């Protein structure tokens, strides 16, 4: 089955692809190259990858349906929480805590406020999504 592509924004798809390649490049360099953290290419990839993903996520929200009632808001919150926070929780608690046996894996404050704690970007995108969802809900209610 072929995906419907006539309404897709190719520029957004290209930017997503570039962001993905930057993530792969940065992770490959850090895992396979001694001293990679001191190179220009590594620092460019490291500086751009996550901000680019977050910018793209913000841009594509304009295609979201308006949230006009509390049932819609609740559905939005549940969907975004499962999409972003479930992988974050699995990584933070199950993988890092139980499998890798890292200390302090139950310290949620540490996990949320230290950017080296794994999938921090998921918690960041979730927070931005919640702000957007609540603001969209309020805007729809006020405009009616």
PDB file of C-alpha atoms in Angstrom:
ATOM      1  CA  UNK A   1       0.000   0.000   0.000  1.00  0.00           C
ATOM      2  CA  UNK A   2       1.447   3.336  -1.059  1.00  0.00           C
ATOM      3  CA  UNK A   3       1.261   6.321   1.284  1.00  0.00           C
ATOM      4  CA  UNK A   4      -0.673   9.411   0.237  1.00  0.00           C
ATOM      5  CA  UNK A   5       1.988  12.016  -0.594  1.00  0.00           C
ATOM      6  CA  UNK A   6       0.192  14.809  -2.464  1.00  0.00           C
ATOM      7  CA  UNK A   7      -0.382  16.910   0.683  1.00  0.00           C
ATOM      8  CA  UNK A   8       3.039  16.344   2.246  1.00  0.00           C
ATOM      9  CA  UNK A   9       5.418  19.228   2.670  1.00  0.00           C
ATOM     10  CA  UNK A  10       8.617  17.949   1.057  1.00  0.00           C
ATOM     11  CA  UNK A  11      10.730  20.622   2.725  1.00  0.00           C
ATOM     12  CA  UNK A  12       9.649  19.348   6.157  1.00  0.00           C
ATOM     13  CA  UNK A  13      10.440  15.770   5.113  1.00  0.00           C
ATOM     14  CA  UNK A  14      13.887  16.838   3.899  1.00  0.00           C
ATOM     15  CA  UNK A  15      14.573  18.703   7.146  1.00  0.00           C
ATOM     16  CA  UNK A  16      13.487  15.648   9.165  1.00  0.00           C
ATOM     17  CA  UNK A  17      15.865  13.527   7.097  1.00  0.00           C
ATOM     18  CA  UNK A  18      18.732  15.956   7.695  1.00  0.00           C
ATOM     19  CA  UNK A  19      18.002  15.977  11.433  1.00  0.00           C
ATOM     20  CA  UNK A  20      17.984  12.163  11.488  1.00  0.00           C
ATOM     21  CA  UNK A  21      21.285  12.019   9.625  1.00  0.00           C
ATOM     22  CA  UNK A  22      22.805  14.489  12.092  1.00  0.00           C
ATOM     23  CA  UNK A  23      21.703  12.275  15.001  1.00  0.00           C
ATOM     24  CA  UNK A  24      23.187   9.176  13.356  1.00  0.00           C
ATOM     25  CA  UNK A  25      26.405  11.030  12.494  1.00  0.00           C
ATOM     26  CA  UNK A  26      26.840  12.429  15.992  1.00  0.00           C
ATOM     27  CA  UNK A  27      26.138   9.121  17.724  1.00  0.00           C
ATOM     28  CA  UNK A  28      28.362   7.194  15.307  1.00  0.00           C
ATOM     29  CA  UNK A  29      31.223   9.636  15.766  1.00  0.00           C
ATOM     30  CA  UNK A  30      30.947   9.586  19.556  1.00  0.00           C
ATOM     31  CA  UNK A  31      30.882   5.779  19.623  1.00  0.00           C
ATOM     32  CA  UNK A  32      33.538   5.064  17.017  1.00  0.00           C
ATOM     33  CA  UNK A  33      35.978   7.981  16.910  1.00  0.00           C
ATOM     34  CA  UNK A  34      38.402   8.845  19.689  1.00  0.00           C
ATOM     35  CA  UNK A  35      38.251  12.558  20.427  1.00  0.00           C
ATOM     36  CA  UNK A  36      35.220  13.096  18.197  1.00  0.00           C
ATOM     37  CA  UNK A  37      33.749  15.551  20.710  1.00  0.00           C
ATOM     38  CA  UNK A  38      36.532  18.002  19.817  1.00  0.00           C
ATOM     39  CA  UNK A  39      35.836  18.093  16.066  1.00  0.00           C
ATOM     40  CA  UNK A  40      33.979  20.758  14.134  1.00  0.00           C
ATOM     41  CA  UNK A  41      31.638  18.270  12.417  1.00  0.00           C
ATOM     42  CA  UNK A  42      30.666  16.639  15.720  1.00  0.00           C
ATOM     43  CA  UNK A  43      29.922  19.998  17.337  1.00  0.00           C
ATOM     44  CA  UNK A  44      27.788  21.143  14.368  1.00  0.00           C
ATOM     45  CA  UNK A  45      25.797  17.874  14.413  1.00  0.00           C
ATOM     46  CA  UNK A  46      25.455  18.013  18.209  1.00  0.00           C
ATOM     47  CA  UNK A  47      24.326  21.656  18.154  1.00  0.00           C
ATOM     48  CA  UNK A  48      21.720  21.260  15.420  1.00  0.00           C
ATOM     49  CA  UNK A  49      20.123  17.836  15.750  1.00  0.00           C
ATOM     50  CA  UNK A  50      17.659  18.263  18.630  1.00  0.00           C
ATOM     51  CA  UNK A  51      16.807  21.947  18.082  1.00  0.00           C
ATOM     52  CA  UNK A  52      16.004  21.031  14.478  1.00  0.00           C
ATOM     53  CA  UNK A  53      13.673  18.218  15.575  1.00  0.00           C
ATOM     54  CA  UNK A  54      11.956  20.506  18.075  1.00  0.00           C
ATOM     55  CA  UNK A  55      11.543  23.270  15.473  1.00  0.00           C
ATOM     56  CA  UNK A  56      10.054  20.801  12.990  1.00  0.00           C
ATOM     57  CA  UNK A  57       7.688  19.476  15.663  1.00  0.00           C
ATOM     58  CA  UNK A  58       6.560  23.004  16.411  1.00  0.00           C
ATOM     59  CA  UNK A  59       6.088  23.804  12.729  1.00  0.00           C
ATOM     60  CA  UNK A  60       3.930  20.770  11.985  1.00  0.00           C
ATOM     61  CA  UNK A  61       1.568  21.590  14.860  1.00  0.00           C
ATOM     62  CA  UNK A  62      -0.139  24.059  12.532  1.00  0.00           C
ATOM     63  CA  UNK A  63      -1.616  21.022  10.817  1.00  0.00           C
ATOM     64  CA  UNK A  64      -3.194  19.804  14.064  1.00  0.00           C
ATOM     65  CA  UNK A  65      -6.944  19.840  14.532  1.00  0.00           C
ATOM     66  CA  UNK A  66      -8.194  22.469  16.964  1.00  0.00           C
ATOM     67  CA  UNK A  67      -8.988  21.237  20.466  1.00  0.00           C
ATOM     68  CA  UNK A  68     -12.477  22.563  21.048  1.00  0.00           C
ATOM     69  CA  UNK A  69     -13.770  20.642  24.079  1.00  0.00           C
ATOM     70  CA  UNK A  70     -12.511  18.961  27.236  1.00  0.00           C
ATOM     71  CA  UNK A  71     -12.962  15.483  25.716  1.00  0.00           C
ATOM     72  CA  UNK A  72     -10.693  16.496  22.833  1.00  0.00           C
ATOM     73  CA  UNK A  73      -8.140  17.942  25.251  1.00  0.00           C
ATOM     74  CA  UNK A  74      -8.134  14.748  27.316  1.00  0.00           C
ATOM     75  CA  UNK A  75      -7.679  12.645  24.151  1.00  0.00           C
ATOM     76  CA  UNK A  76      -4.803  14.906  23.050  1.00  0.00           C
ATOM     77  CA  UNK A  77      -3.098  14.689  26.471  1.00  0.00           C
ATOM     78  CA  UNK A  78      -3.415  10.882  26.576  1.00  0.00           C
ATOM     79  CA  UNK A  79      -2.120  10.429  23.023  1.00  0.00           C
ATOM     80  CA  UNK A  80       0.889  12.727  23.520  1.00  0.00           C
ATOM     81  CA  UNK A  81       1.696  11.278  26.928  1.00  0.00           C
ATOM     82  CA  UNK A  82       1.773   7.732  25.579  1.00  0.00           C
ATOM     83  CA  UNK A  83       3.787   8.797  22.514  1.00  0.00           C
ATOM     84  CA  UNK A  84       6.433  10.766  24.397  1.00  0.00           C
ATOM     85  CA  UNK A  85       6.472   9.821  28.063  1.00  0.00           C
ATOM     86  CA  UNK A  86       6.078   6.047  27.733  1.00  0.00           C
ATOM     87  CA  UNK A  87       9.392   5.659  25.817  1.00  0.00           C
ATOM     88  CA  UNK A  88      10.999   8.158  28.217  1.00  0.00           C
ATOM     89  CA  UNK A  89       9.823   6.184  31.254  1.00  0.00           C
ATOM     90  CA  UNK A  90      10.887   2.835  29.775  1.00  0.00           C
ATOM     91  CA  UNK A  91      14.363   4.195  29.037  1.00  0.00           C
ATOM     92  CA  UNK A  92      14.749   6.104  32.298  1.00  0.00           C
ATOM     93  CA  UNK A  93      13.451   3.507  34.711  1.00  0.00           C
ATOM     94  CA  UNK A  94      13.577   0.097  33.055  1.00  0.00           C
ATOM     95  CA  UNK A  95      16.696   0.312  30.903  1.00  0.00           C
ATOM     96  CA  UNK A  96      18.877   2.682  32.924  1.00  0.00           C
ATOM     97  CA  UNK A  97      17.646   1.657  36.338  1.00  0.00           C
ATOM     98  CA  UNK A  98      16.935  -2.037  36.217  1.00  0.00           C
ATOM     99  CA  UNK A  99      19.030  -3.301  33.293  1.00  0.00           C
ATOM    100  CA  UNK A 100      22.057  -0.970  33.624  1.00  0.00           C
ATOM    101  CA  UNK A 101      21.629  -0.751  37.425  1.00  0.00           C
ATOM    102  CA  UNK A 102      22.425   2.970  37.536  1.00  0.00           C
ATOM    103  CA  UNK A 103      22.156   4.782  40.840  1.00  0.00           C
ATOM    104  CA  UNK A 104      19.445   7.372  41.318  1.00  0.00           C
ATOM    105  CA  UNK A 105      17.204   6.166  38.511  1.00  0.00           C
ATOM    106  CA  UNK A 106      14.157   6.777  40.724  1.00  0.00           C
ATOM    107  CA  UNK A 107      15.140  10.416  41.214  1.00  0.00           C
ATOM    108  CA  UNK A 108      12.646  11.991  38.799  1.00  0.00           C
ATOM    109  CA  UNK A 109      13.922  15.513  39.470  1.00  0.00           C
ATOM    110  CA  UNK A 110      17.389  14.436  38.351  1.00  0.00           C
ATOM    111  CA  UNK A 111      15.989  12.706  35.270  1.00  0.00           C
ATOM    112  CA  UNK A 112      13.946  15.743  34.228  1.00  0.00           C
ATOM    113  CA  UNK A 113      16.510  18.469  34.905  1.00  0.00           C
ATOM    114  CA  UNK A 114      19.757  16.844  33.763  1.00  0.00           C
ATOM    115  CA  UNK A 115      20.064  16.799  30.025  1.00  0.00           C
ATOM    116  CA  UNK A 116      22.400  13.808  30.064  1.00  0.00           C
ATOM    117  CA  UNK A 117      19.737  11.526  31.489  1.00  0.00           C
ATOM    118  CA  UNK A 118      18.792   9.726  28.295  1.00  0.00           C
ATOM    119  CA  UNK A 119      15.766  10.656  26.259  1.00  0.00           C
ATOM    120  CA  UNK A 120      15.455  14.169  27.718  1.00  0.00           C
ATOM    121  CA  UNK A 121      14.090  15.481  24.423  1.00  0.00           C
ATOM    122  CA  UNK A 122      10.935  13.377  24.825  1.00  0.00           C
ATOM    123  CA  UNK A 123      10.112  15.094  28.112  1.00  0.00           C
ATOM    124  CA  UNK A 124      10.858  18.440  26.443  1.00  0.00           C
ATOM    125  CA  UNK A 125       8.592  17.770  23.461  1.00  0.00           C
ATOM    126  CA  UNK A 126       5.876  16.461  25.807  1.00  0.00           C
ATOM    127  CA  UNK A 127       6.046  19.677  27.853  1.00  0.00           C
ATOM    128  CA  UNK A 128       5.848  21.817  24.713  1.00  0.00           C
ATOM    129  CA  UNK A 129       2.940  19.673  23.473  1.00  0.00           C
ATOM    130  CA  UNK A 130       1.058  20.127  26.739  1.00  0.00           C
ATOM    131  CA  UNK A 131       1.526  23.899  26.600  1.00  0.00           C
ATOM    132  CA  UNK A 132       0.350  23.901  22.981  1.00  0.00           C
ATOM    133  CA  UNK A 133      -2.650  21.655  23.702  1.00  0.00           C
ATOM    134  CA  UNK A 134      -3.859  23.697  26.657  1.00  0.00           C
ATOM    135  CA  UNK A 135      -3.288  26.974  24.772  1.00  0.00           C
ATOM    136  CA  UNK A 136      -5.167  25.618  21.748  1.00  0.00           C
ATOM    137  CA  UNK A 137      -8.057  24.516  23.967  1.00  0.00           C
ATOM    138  CA  UNK A 138      -8.233  27.927  25.675  1.00  0.00           C
ATOM    139  CA  UNK A 139      -7.991  29.784  22.355  1.00  0.00           C
ATOM    140  CA  UNK A 140     -10.826  27.733  20.878  1.00  0.00           C
ATOM    141  CA  UNK A 141     -13.009  28.297  23.936  1.00  0.00           C
ATOM    142  CA  UNK A 142     -12.316  32.052  24.035  1.00  0.00           C
ATOM    143  CA  UNK A 143     -12.889  32.505  20.302  1.00  0.00           C
ATOM    144  CA  UNK A 144     -16.381  30.942  20.483  1.00  0.00           C
TER     145      UNK A 144
END
